[in-house]
């Protein structure tokens, strides 16, 4: 496959240097020959007289020896030139091709892009640059090891190569980033290729008897609309990819000029997040959870809050930025430790504390030991802690690892709740195999509870299923008396929402406790 790519610049430079050297040698030989003719050097006659004066030296044999040495020298030079050529190929492979995927690396890909741009300018056609970034690939390396991760990168590169024409190029920029370069006679040729690339997300990859689906974000920039140089097009496609990752995961976004402003705002938020981490300027809020059986507050959910320049940043946005920048573990641990510390001041003996855990944090190899250390540090009873995981954390690709972690947590006494249940893609058939304590019904069902008989039926079905699985059900997003009454009617166990109580700060909860106790 490598021979089908364009000649690399190093090879061209070496061939040009060889031509120059040949020209210089021929020129020097001609000059020396002319000098010899002008000077009338009688070399042959001098050799003849020399041989006659030294007949005992056996000049014939000496001449033959010199001749054979000359032939040997020519053969030796030829062999060394072959070695040099092989060495050049080896150096070219290592310098211009990625050793994991055997695809062109970043340097060669940009060289190819530059040449494609020159050709497109000459032929008045277009070049499409597609920047692809795999989502959550670190989880694969953490779970299966880097060797299996490299194998997966190689297979993905091969499949990506088969989605395009032989004349087009697929390169690996490094890590989990790929670059696809297409020469287009017409912009209509782009859509079918993008569809084929997008369809790769539906294919599975076999690793350790598990079927994995690789999701990715991709951005597209087109010459000459989005840039005139390789650097400009790479930057534009990178911006479009980042926009896809932030707003529409799994989609392929075409670059627009407005994306740069969005990206700048995102970078600014990332910088502010780094500062907030250093200064620990986050704070926690706690929302009460009500038992519908005795109408008593049975616990609180700990919610992290980030206020920036007087404006509250949405929690979902905070989590997304933290995951993309690799700070999610640090933030998750801070929230856990802070919640356990705060709970000492307001949590009553018969109440539980719910703490949200993101998928990426849960997939950390030392996650269980982190929980155990946090409980020990605050001497917090494990049976009063509820870890709330979203359905996305329970992907079936790594089911055995998930079950092992949850079993270890349950052995500690920690309870597990599935947050936002009903809108994800967890395997319902496997819930019975996981040590889960509670299902938290997403608020989209609760909001339509009064007006939608279908949503009432969904929650009733989930409650019926939960009873058979020995699970409790908590409905989120309760905002009215009518919703609470219907939930009680259909047998829901617990509820949470603004009608029951809004998230409150630690100081507010402590003040309420003092007021209720008459202090």
Coordinates of C-alpha atoms in Angstrom, one line a residue, residues 21-513:
X21 CA 26.8 15.0 -8.2
X22 CA 26.8 13.2 -11.6
X23 CA 26.8 16.5 -13.4
X24 CA 29.7 17.7 -11.3
X25 CA 31.7 14.5 -12.0
X26 CA 31.1 14.6 -15.7
X27 CA 32.1 18.3 -15.8
X28 CA 35.3 17.7 -13.9
X29 CA 36.2 14.7 -16.1
X30 CA 35.7 16.8 -19.2
X31 CA 37.8 19.7 -17.8
X32 CA 40.6 17.3 -16.9
X33 CA 40.4 15.7 -20.3
X34 CA 40.7 19.0 -22.0
X35 CA 43.7 20.0 -19.9
X36 CA 45.4 16.7 -20.8
X37 CA 44.8 17.3 -24.5
X38 CA 46.1 20.9 -24.3
X39 CA 49.1 19.9 -22.3
X40 CA 49.7 17.0 -24.8
X41 CA 50.3 14.4 -22.0
X42 CA 51.8 11.3 -23.6
X43 CA 50.7 8.9 -20.8
X44 CA 50.5 5.8 -23.0
X45 CA 54.1 6.2 -24.3
X46 CA 55.4 6.8 -20.8
X47 CA 53.6 3.7 -19.6
X48 CA 55.2 1.8 -22.5
X49 CA 58.7 2.9 -21.7
X50 CA 58.2 2.3 -18.0
X51 CA 57.1 -1.3 -18.7
X52 CA 60.1 -1.9 -20.9
X53 CA 62.5 -0.6 -18.3
X54 CA 60.9 -2.8 -15.6
X55 CA 60.2 -6.1 -17.4
X56 CA 60.9 -8.1 -14.2
X57 CA 57.9 -6.5 -12.5
X58 CA 55.4 -8.6 -14.7
X59 CA 53.3 -5.6 -15.6
X60 CA 50.7 -7.8 -17.3
X61 CA 49.9 -9.5 -14.0
X62 CA 49.9 -6.1 -12.1
X63 CA 47.5 -4.6 -14.7
X64 CA 45.1 -7.6 -14.3
X65 CA 45.2 -7.3 -10.5
X66 CA 44.4 -3.6 -10.8
X67 CA 41.6 -4.4 -13.2
X68 CA 40.1 -7.1 -11.0
X69 CA 40.3 -4.7 -8.0
X70 CA 38.5 -2.1 -10.1
X71 CA 35.7 -4.6 -10.9
X72 CA 35.5 -5.5 -7.2
X73 CA 35.3 -1.9 -6.3
X74 CA 32.5 -1.3 -8.7
X75 CA 30.6 -4.4 -7.3
X76 CA 31.3 -3.2 -3.7
X77 CA 30.0 0.3 -4.5
X78 CA 26.9 -1.2 -6.2
X79 CA 26.1 -3.4 -3.1
X80 CA 26.6 -0.4 -0.8
X81 CA 24.2 1.6 -2.9
X82 CA 21.6 -1.2 -2.5
X83 CA 22.2 -1.1 1.3
X84 CA 21.8 2.7 1.2
X85 CA 18.5 2.3 -0.7
X86 CA 17.2 -0.2 1.8
X87 CA 18.2 2.0 4.6
X88 CA 16.5 4.9 3.0
X89 CA 13.3 2.9 2.7
X90 CA 13.5 1.9 6.4
X91 CA 14.2 5.4 7.5
X92 CA 11.4 6.7 5.4
X93 CA 9.0 4.1 6.9
X94 CA 9.9 5.1 10.4
X95 CA 10.0 8.9 9.6
X96 CA 6.8 9.1 7.6
X97 CA 4.6 6.1 8.6
X98 CA 3.0 5.4 11.9
X99 CA 4.4 2.2 13.4
X100 CA 1.1 1.1 15.0
X101 CA -1.3 1.5 12.1
X102 CA 1.2 1.5 9.2
X103 CA -0.6 4.6 8.0
X104 CA 1.1 7.9 7.0
X105 CA 2.0 9.8 10.1
X106 CA 1.3 13.5 10.8
X107 CA 4.4 14.8 8.9
X108 CA 3.7 12.7 5.8
X109 CA 0.0 13.4 5.9
X110 CA 0.5 17.1 5.8
X111 CA 3.1 16.7 3.0
X112 CA 0.5 14.7 1.0
X113 CA -2.1 17.4 1.7
X114 CA 0.2 20.1 0.5
X115 CA 0.8 18.3 -2.8
X116 CA -2.9 17.6 -3.2
X117 CA -3.6 21.3 -2.7
X118 CA -1.1 22.2 -5.4
X119 CA -2.7 19.7 -7.8
X120 CA -6.2 20.9 -6.9
X121 CA -5.1 24.5 -7.6
X122 CA -3.7 23.4 -11.0
X123 CA -6.8 21.3 -12.0
X124 CA -9.3 23.6 -10.3
X125 CA -10.8 20.9 -8.1
X126 CA -11.4 20.5 -4.4
X127 CA -9.7 18.7 -1.4
X128 CA -11.7 17.5 1.6
X129 CA -9.9 17.2 5.0
X130 CA -11.6 15.0 7.5
X131 CA -10.3 15.1 11.1
X132 CA -11.5 12.1 13.2
X133 CA -11.1 11.7 17.0
X134 CA -12.2 8.5 18.8
X135 CA -14.4 9.1 21.8
X136 CA -13.5 7.7 25.3
X137 CA -10.6 5.6 23.8
X138 CA -8.7 6.0 27.1
X139 CA -11.3 3.7 28.6
X140 CA -10.2 0.9 26.2
X141 CA -6.5 1.3 27.1
X142 CA -7.4 1.3 30.9
X143 CA -9.6 -1.7 30.6
X144 CA -7.8 -3.9 28.0
X145 CA -4.2 -2.6 28.1
X146 CA -2.2 -0.6 25.5
X147 CA -1.3 -3.6 23.4
X148 CA -5.0 -4.4 22.7
X149 CA -5.7 -0.7 22.3
X150 CA -3.0 -0.5 19.6
X151 CA -4.5 -3.5 17.8
X152 CA -7.9 -1.8 17.9
X153 CA -6.3 1.4 16.4
X154 CA -4.8 -0.6 13.6
X155 CA -8.0 -2.4 12.8
X156 CA -10.0 0.9 12.8
X157 CA -7.4 2.4 10.5
X158 CA -7.7 -0.5 8.0
X159 CA -11.5 -0.2 8.0
X160 CA -11.3 3.5 7.5
X161 CA -8.9 2.9 4.6
X162 CA -11.5 0.6 2.9
X163 CA -14.2 3.3 3.0
X164 CA -12.4 5.6 0.6
X165 CA -10.9 5.3 -2.9
X166 CA -7.4 4.0 -3.5
X167 CA -6.2 7.4 -4.7
X168 CA -7.3 9.0 -1.4
X169 CA -5.3 9.0 1.8
X170 CA -5.8 7.9 5.5
X171 CA -3.2 9.0 8.0
X172 CA -2.9 8.8 11.8
X173 CA -2.0 12.0 13.5
X174 CA -1.2 10.3 16.8
X175 CA -3.1 8.9 19.8
X176 CA -6.7 8.3 18.7
X177 CA -6.7 10.9 15.9
X178 CA -7.0 10.2 12.2
X179 CA -6.9 12.3 9.0
X180 CA -8.7 11.5 5.8
X181 CA -7.7 13.4 2.6
X182 CA -10.0 13.3 -0.4
X183 CA -9.6 14.7 -3.9
X184 CA -13.0 15.9 -5.2
X185 CA -13.9 16.8 -8.7
X186 CA -17.3 17.7 -7.4
X187 CA -18.6 18.5 -3.9
X188 CA -21.4 15.9 -4.3
X189 CA -18.7 13.2 -4.1
X190 CA -18.2 14.0 -0.4
X191 CA -21.6 13.0 1.1
X192 CA -21.4 9.2 0.2
X193 CA -17.9 9.0 1.7
X194 CA -19.0 10.7 4.9
X195 CA -21.9 8.2 5.1
X196 CA -19.5 5.3 4.8
X197 CA -17.2 6.7 7.4
X198 CA -20.1 7.4 9.8
X199 CA -21.3 3.8 9.3
X200 CA -18.1 2.5 10.9
X201 CA -19.6 3.4 14.3
X202 CA -22.2 0.7 13.8
X203 CA -19.5 -2.0 13.4
X204 CA -18.2 -4.0 16.3
X205 CA -14.7 -4.9 17.3
X206 CA -13.8 -8.1 19.1
X207 CA -11.6 -7.7 22.2
X208 CA -11.2 -10.4 24.9
X209 CA -14.6 -12.0 23.9
X210 CA -16.3 -8.6 24.1
X211 CA -17.8 -6.7 21.2
X212 CA -16.9 -3.0 21.3
X213 CA -18.4 -0.2 19.2
X214 CA -16.0 2.7 18.5
X215 CA -17.7 6.1 18.6
X216 CA -16.0 9.1 17.2
X217 CA -16.4 12.8 16.4
X218 CA -15.3 14.2 13.0
X219 CA -14.9 17.6 11.3
X220 CA -14.6 18.4 7.7
X221 CA -12.8 21.3 6.0
X222 CA -12.8 21.9 2.2
X223 CA -10.2 23.5 0.0
X224 CA -10.5 26.3 -1.2
X225 CA -13.6 27.4 0.8
X226 CA -12.1 26.9 4.3
X227 CA -8.4 27.5 3.7
X228 CA -5.6 27.6 1.2
X229 CA -2.8 25.8 3.1
X230 CA -2.4 22.5 4.8
X231 CA -2.1 24.2 8.2
X232 CA -5.3 26.2 7.7
X233 CA -7.3 23.2 6.5
X234 CA -6.1 21.1 9.4
X235 CA -7.0 23.8 11.9
X236 CA -10.4 24.2 10.4
X237 CA -11.2 20.5 10.4
X238 CA -9.9 20.3 14.0
X239 CA -12.3 23.1 15.0
X240 CA -15.2 21.3 13.3
X241 CA -14.3 18.0 15.0
X242 CA -14.2 19.7 18.3
X243 CA -17.6 21.3 17.7
X244 CA -18.9 17.9 16.9
X245 CA -17.5 16.4 20.1
X246 CA -19.0 19.2 22.2
X247 CA -22.4 19.5 20.6
X248 CA -23.2 16.4 18.5
X249 CA -21.3 13.3 19.5
X250 CA -21.1 10.7 16.7
X251 CA -21.8 13.2 14.0
X252 CA -19.6 14.6 11.2
X253 CA -19.6 18.4 11.2
X254 CA -18.7 20.7 8.2
X255 CA -16.6 23.7 9.2
X256 CA -18.2 27.1 9.5
X257 CA -16.6 30.4 10.5
X258 CA -18.8 30.7 13.6
X259 CA -17.3 27.5 15.1
X260 CA -14.1 29.4 15.9
X261 CA -16.0 31.7 18.3
X262 CA -17.6 28.7 20.0
X263 CA -14.2 27.0 20.3
X264 CA -12.7 30.1 21.8
X265 CA -15.4 30.3 24.4
X266 CA -14.8 26.6 25.2
X267 CA -11.1 27.1 25.6
X268 CA -11.8 30.0 27.9
X269 CA -14.1 27.7 30.0
X270 CA -11.3 25.1 30.1
X271 CA -8.9 27.7 31.4
X272 CA -11.4 28.9 34.0
X273 CA -12.0 25.2 35.1
X274 CA -8.2 24.7 35.6
X275 CA -8.1 27.8 37.8
X276 CA -11.2 26.7 39.7
X277 CA -9.5 23.3 40.3
X278 CA -6.4 25.0 41.7
X279 CA -8.4 27.3 43.9
X280 CA -11.2 24.8 44.7
X281 CA -13.9 27.3 44.0
X282 CA -16.6 24.7 43.5
X283 CA -19.3 24.2 46.1
X284 CA -21.9 21.5 46.9
X285 CA -25.6 21.6 47.1
X286 CA -27.9 18.9 48.5
X287 CA -31.4 18.1 47.3
X288 CA -33.8 16.1 49.6
X289 CA -35.3 12.7 48.7
X290 CA -38.8 11.8 50.0
X291 CA -40.1 8.4 50.9
X292 CA -43.7 8.1 49.6
X293 CA -44.4 5.4 52.2
X294 CA -44.1 7.5 55.3
X295 CA -43.5 11.0 53.7
X296 CA -40.2 11.4 55.5
X297 CA -36.9 12.7 54.1
X298 CA -34.8 9.6 53.7
X299 CA -31.7 11.1 52.1
X300 CA -30.0 13.8 50.0
X301 CA -28.4 13.9 46.6
X302 CA -25.1 15.8 46.5
X303 CA -24.8 18.1 43.5
X304 CA -21.6 19.9 42.5
X305 CA -22.0 23.6 41.6
X306 CA -19.6 25.9 39.7
X307 CA -20.3 29.6 39.7
X308 CA -18.2 31.7 37.3
X309 CA -18.4 35.5 37.2
X310 CA -21.8 35.5 38.9
X311 CA -23.3 32.8 36.5
X312 CA -24.0 29.2 37.4
X313 CA -22.4 26.9 34.9
X314 CA -24.7 23.9 34.0
X315 CA -23.5 20.8 35.7
X316 CA -23.7 18.8 32.5
X317 CA -21.4 21.3 30.8
X318 CA -19.0 21.2 33.7
X319 CA -18.8 17.4 33.6
X320 CA -18.3 17.4 29.8
X321 CA -15.4 19.8 30.0
X322 CA -13.9 17.9 32.9
X323 CA -14.0 14.7 31.0
X324 CA -12.6 16.2 27.8
X325 CA -9.7 17.8 29.7
X326 CA -9.0 14.8 31.8
X327 CA -9.9 16.5 35.1
X328 CA -13.0 14.4 35.9
X329 CA -11.3 12.1 38.4
X330 CA -9.9 15.0 40.3
X331 CA -13.3 16.8 40.4
X332 CA -15.2 13.6 41.2
X333 CA -12.9 12.8 44.1
X334 CA -13.2 16.4 45.4
X335 CA -17.0 16.2 45.3
X336 CA -17.0 12.9 47.0
X337 CA -14.7 14.0 49.9
X338 CA -16.6 17.3 50.3
X339 CA -20.0 15.6 50.4
X340 CA -18.8 13.1 53.0
X341 CA -17.4 15.9 55.1
X342 CA -20.5 18.1 54.8
X343 CA -22.8 15.2 55.6
X344 CA -21.4 15.0 59.1
X345 CA -23.2 18.4 59.8
X346 CA -26.7 17.7 58.6
X347 CA -27.3 14.0 57.6
X348 CA -29.4 12.2 60.2
X349 CA -28.7 8.6 61.3
X350 CA -31.5 7.1 59.2
X351 CA -30.7 9.1 56.0
X352 CA -28.5 8.3 53.1
X353 CA -26.2 10.4 51.0
X354 CA -26.3 10.1 47.2
X355 CA -23.1 11.1 45.2
X356 CA -23.0 11.2 41.4
X357 CA -20.2 9.3 39.7
X358 CA -19.4 9.8 36.0
X359 CA -18.8 6.9 33.6
X360 CA -15.2 7.8 33.0
X361 CA -14.5 8.1 36.8
X362 CA -16.2 4.7 37.4
X363 CA -14.0 3.1 34.7
X364 CA -10.8 4.0 36.5
X365 CA -9.0 0.9 37.5
X366 CA -8.6 2.0 41.2
X367 CA -12.1 3.4 41.5
X368 CA -13.2 0.9 44.3
X369 CA -10.1 1.7 46.4
X370 CA -10.7 5.4 46.0
X371 CA -14.2 5.0 47.5
X372 CA -12.9 2.8 50.3
X373 CA -10.2 5.4 51.1
X374 CA -12.8 8.3 51.1
X375 CA -15.1 6.4 53.5
X376 CA -12.2 5.6 55.8
X377 CA -10.9 9.2 55.8
X378 CA -14.3 10.5 57.1
X379 CA -15.3 7.4 59.0
X380 CA -18.5 7.5 57.1
X381 CA -20.7 4.3 57.3
X382 CA -20.7 2.6 53.9
X383 CA -24.3 1.6 54.1
X384 CA -25.4 5.3 54.2
X385 CA -23.6 6.1 50.9
X386 CA -25.4 5.7 47.6
X387 CA -23.3 6.0 44.4
X388 CA -25.4 7.2 41.5
X389 CA -24.3 6.0 38.1
X390 CA -25.8 6.8 34.7
X391 CA -26.9 4.0 32.4
X392 CA -23.9 4.8 30.1
X393 CA -21.6 3.6 32.8
X394 CA -23.1 0.2 32.5
X395 CA -22.2 -0.5 28.8
X396 CA -22.3 -4.2 28.0
X397 CA -18.9 -4.1 26.3
X398 CA -17.1 -4.5 29.6
X399 CA -19.9 -6.1 31.6
X400 CA -17.6 -8.5 33.6
X401 CA -15.5 -5.5 34.8
X402 CA -18.6 -3.6 35.8
X403 CA -20.1 -6.5 37.7
X404 CA -16.8 -7.1 39.5
X405 CA -16.6 -3.4 40.6
X406 CA -20.2 -3.2 41.7
X407 CA -19.9 -6.5 43.6
X408 CA -16.8 -5.1 45.5
X409 CA -18.7 -1.9 46.3
X410 CA -21.7 -3.9 47.5
X411 CA -19.4 -6.0 49.7
X412 CA -18.2 -2.8 51.4
X413 CA -21.9 -2.0 52.1
X414 CA -22.2 0.8 49.5
X415 CA -25.5 1.1 47.7
X416 CA -25.7 1.6 43.9
X417 CA -28.4 3.6 42.1
X418 CA -28.9 4.0 38.3
X419 CA -29.5 7.6 37.6
X420 CA -31.6 9.0 34.7
X421 CA -33.0 5.5 34.1
X422 CA -35.1 5.0 31.0
X423 CA -33.3 7.3 28.5
X424 CA -30.0 5.4 28.1
X425 CA -29.2 2.0 26.7
X426 CA -28.5 -0.3 29.6
X427 CA -29.1 -4.0 29.1
X428 CA -32.4 -4.6 31.0
X429 CA -31.8 -8.4 30.8
X430 CA -28.5 -8.0 32.8
X431 CA -29.9 -5.8 35.6
X432 CA -30.7 -8.9 37.6
X433 CA -27.0 -9.9 37.5
X434 CA -25.8 -6.6 39.0
X435 CA -25.9 -5.7 42.7
X436 CA -28.1 -2.5 42.2
X437 CA -30.3 -1.1 44.9
X438 CA -32.3 1.6 43.2
X439 CA -33.5 2.9 39.8
X440 CA -34.0 6.6 39.5
X441 CA -36.6 7.3 36.8
X442 CA -35.6 10.2 34.6
X443 CA -37.6 13.4 34.9
X444 CA -38.7 13.3 31.3
X445 CA -41.3 10.7 32.3
X446 CA -42.3 12.5 35.5
X447 CA -42.9 15.8 33.7
X448 CA -45.5 14.2 31.4
X449 CA -47.0 12.0 34.1
X450 CA -50.2 14.1 34.6
X451 CA -51.0 14.5 30.9
X452 CA -49.6 11.3 29.4
X453 CA -51.2 7.9 30.1
X454 CA -48.2 6.3 28.2
X455 CA -45.7 7.8 30.7
X456 CA -47.8 6.6 33.6
X457 CA -47.8 3.1 32.1
X458 CA -44.0 3.2 31.6
X459 CA -43.4 4.1 35.3
X460 CA -45.9 1.5 36.4
X461 CA -44.1 -1.1 34.3
X462 CA -40.7 -0.1 35.7
X463 CA -42.1 -0.3 39.3
X464 CA -43.5 -3.7 38.6
X465 CA -40.2 -4.9 37.2
X466 CA -38.3 -3.4 40.1
X467 CA -40.4 -5.2 42.6
X468 CA -39.5 -8.6 41.0
X469 CA -35.8 -7.6 40.9
X470 CA -36.0 -6.4 44.5
X471 CA -35.1 -2.8 43.5
X472 CA -36.5 0.4 44.8
X473 CA -37.8 3.2 42.4
X474 CA -37.2 6.9 42.8
X475 CA -38.9 9.4 40.5
X476 CA -36.9 12.6 39.6
X477 CA -38.2 16.0 38.6
X478 CA -41.3 16.1 40.8
X479 CA -42.6 19.7 40.5
X480 CA -46.2 19.5 41.5
X481 CA -48.7 18.1 44.0
X482 CA -50.5 16.2 41.2
X483 CA -47.3 14.4 40.1
X484 CA -46.5 13.4 43.6
X485 CA -50.1 12.0 44.1
X486 CA -49.9 10.0 40.9
X487 CA -46.5 8.6 41.8
X488 CA -47.9 7.5 45.2
X489 CA -51.0 6.0 43.5
X490 CA -49.0 3.8 41.1
X491 CA -46.7 2.6 43.9
X492 CA -43.5 4.5 43.4
X493 CA -41.2 4.2 46.4
X494 CA -39.4 7.6 46.5
X495 CA -39.5 11.0 44.9
X496 CA -37.2 14.0 44.3
X497 CA -37.7 17.4 42.8
X498 CA -38.4 21.1 43.3
X499 CA -41.8 20.4 44.8
X500 CA -40.2 18.4 47.6
X501 CA -37.2 20.7 48.0
X502 CA -34.7 22.6 45.9
X503 CA -30.9 21.9 46.2
X504 CA -29.7 23.8 49.3
X505 CA -26.2 24.8 50.5
X506 CA -24.6 23.3 53.6
X507 CA -25.2 26.5 55.5
X508 CA -28.9 26.5 54.7
X509 CA -29.3 22.8 55.8
X510 CA -27.4 23.4 59.0
X511 CA -29.6 26.5 59.8
X512 CA -32.7 24.4 59.1
X513 CA -31.6 21.8 61.6

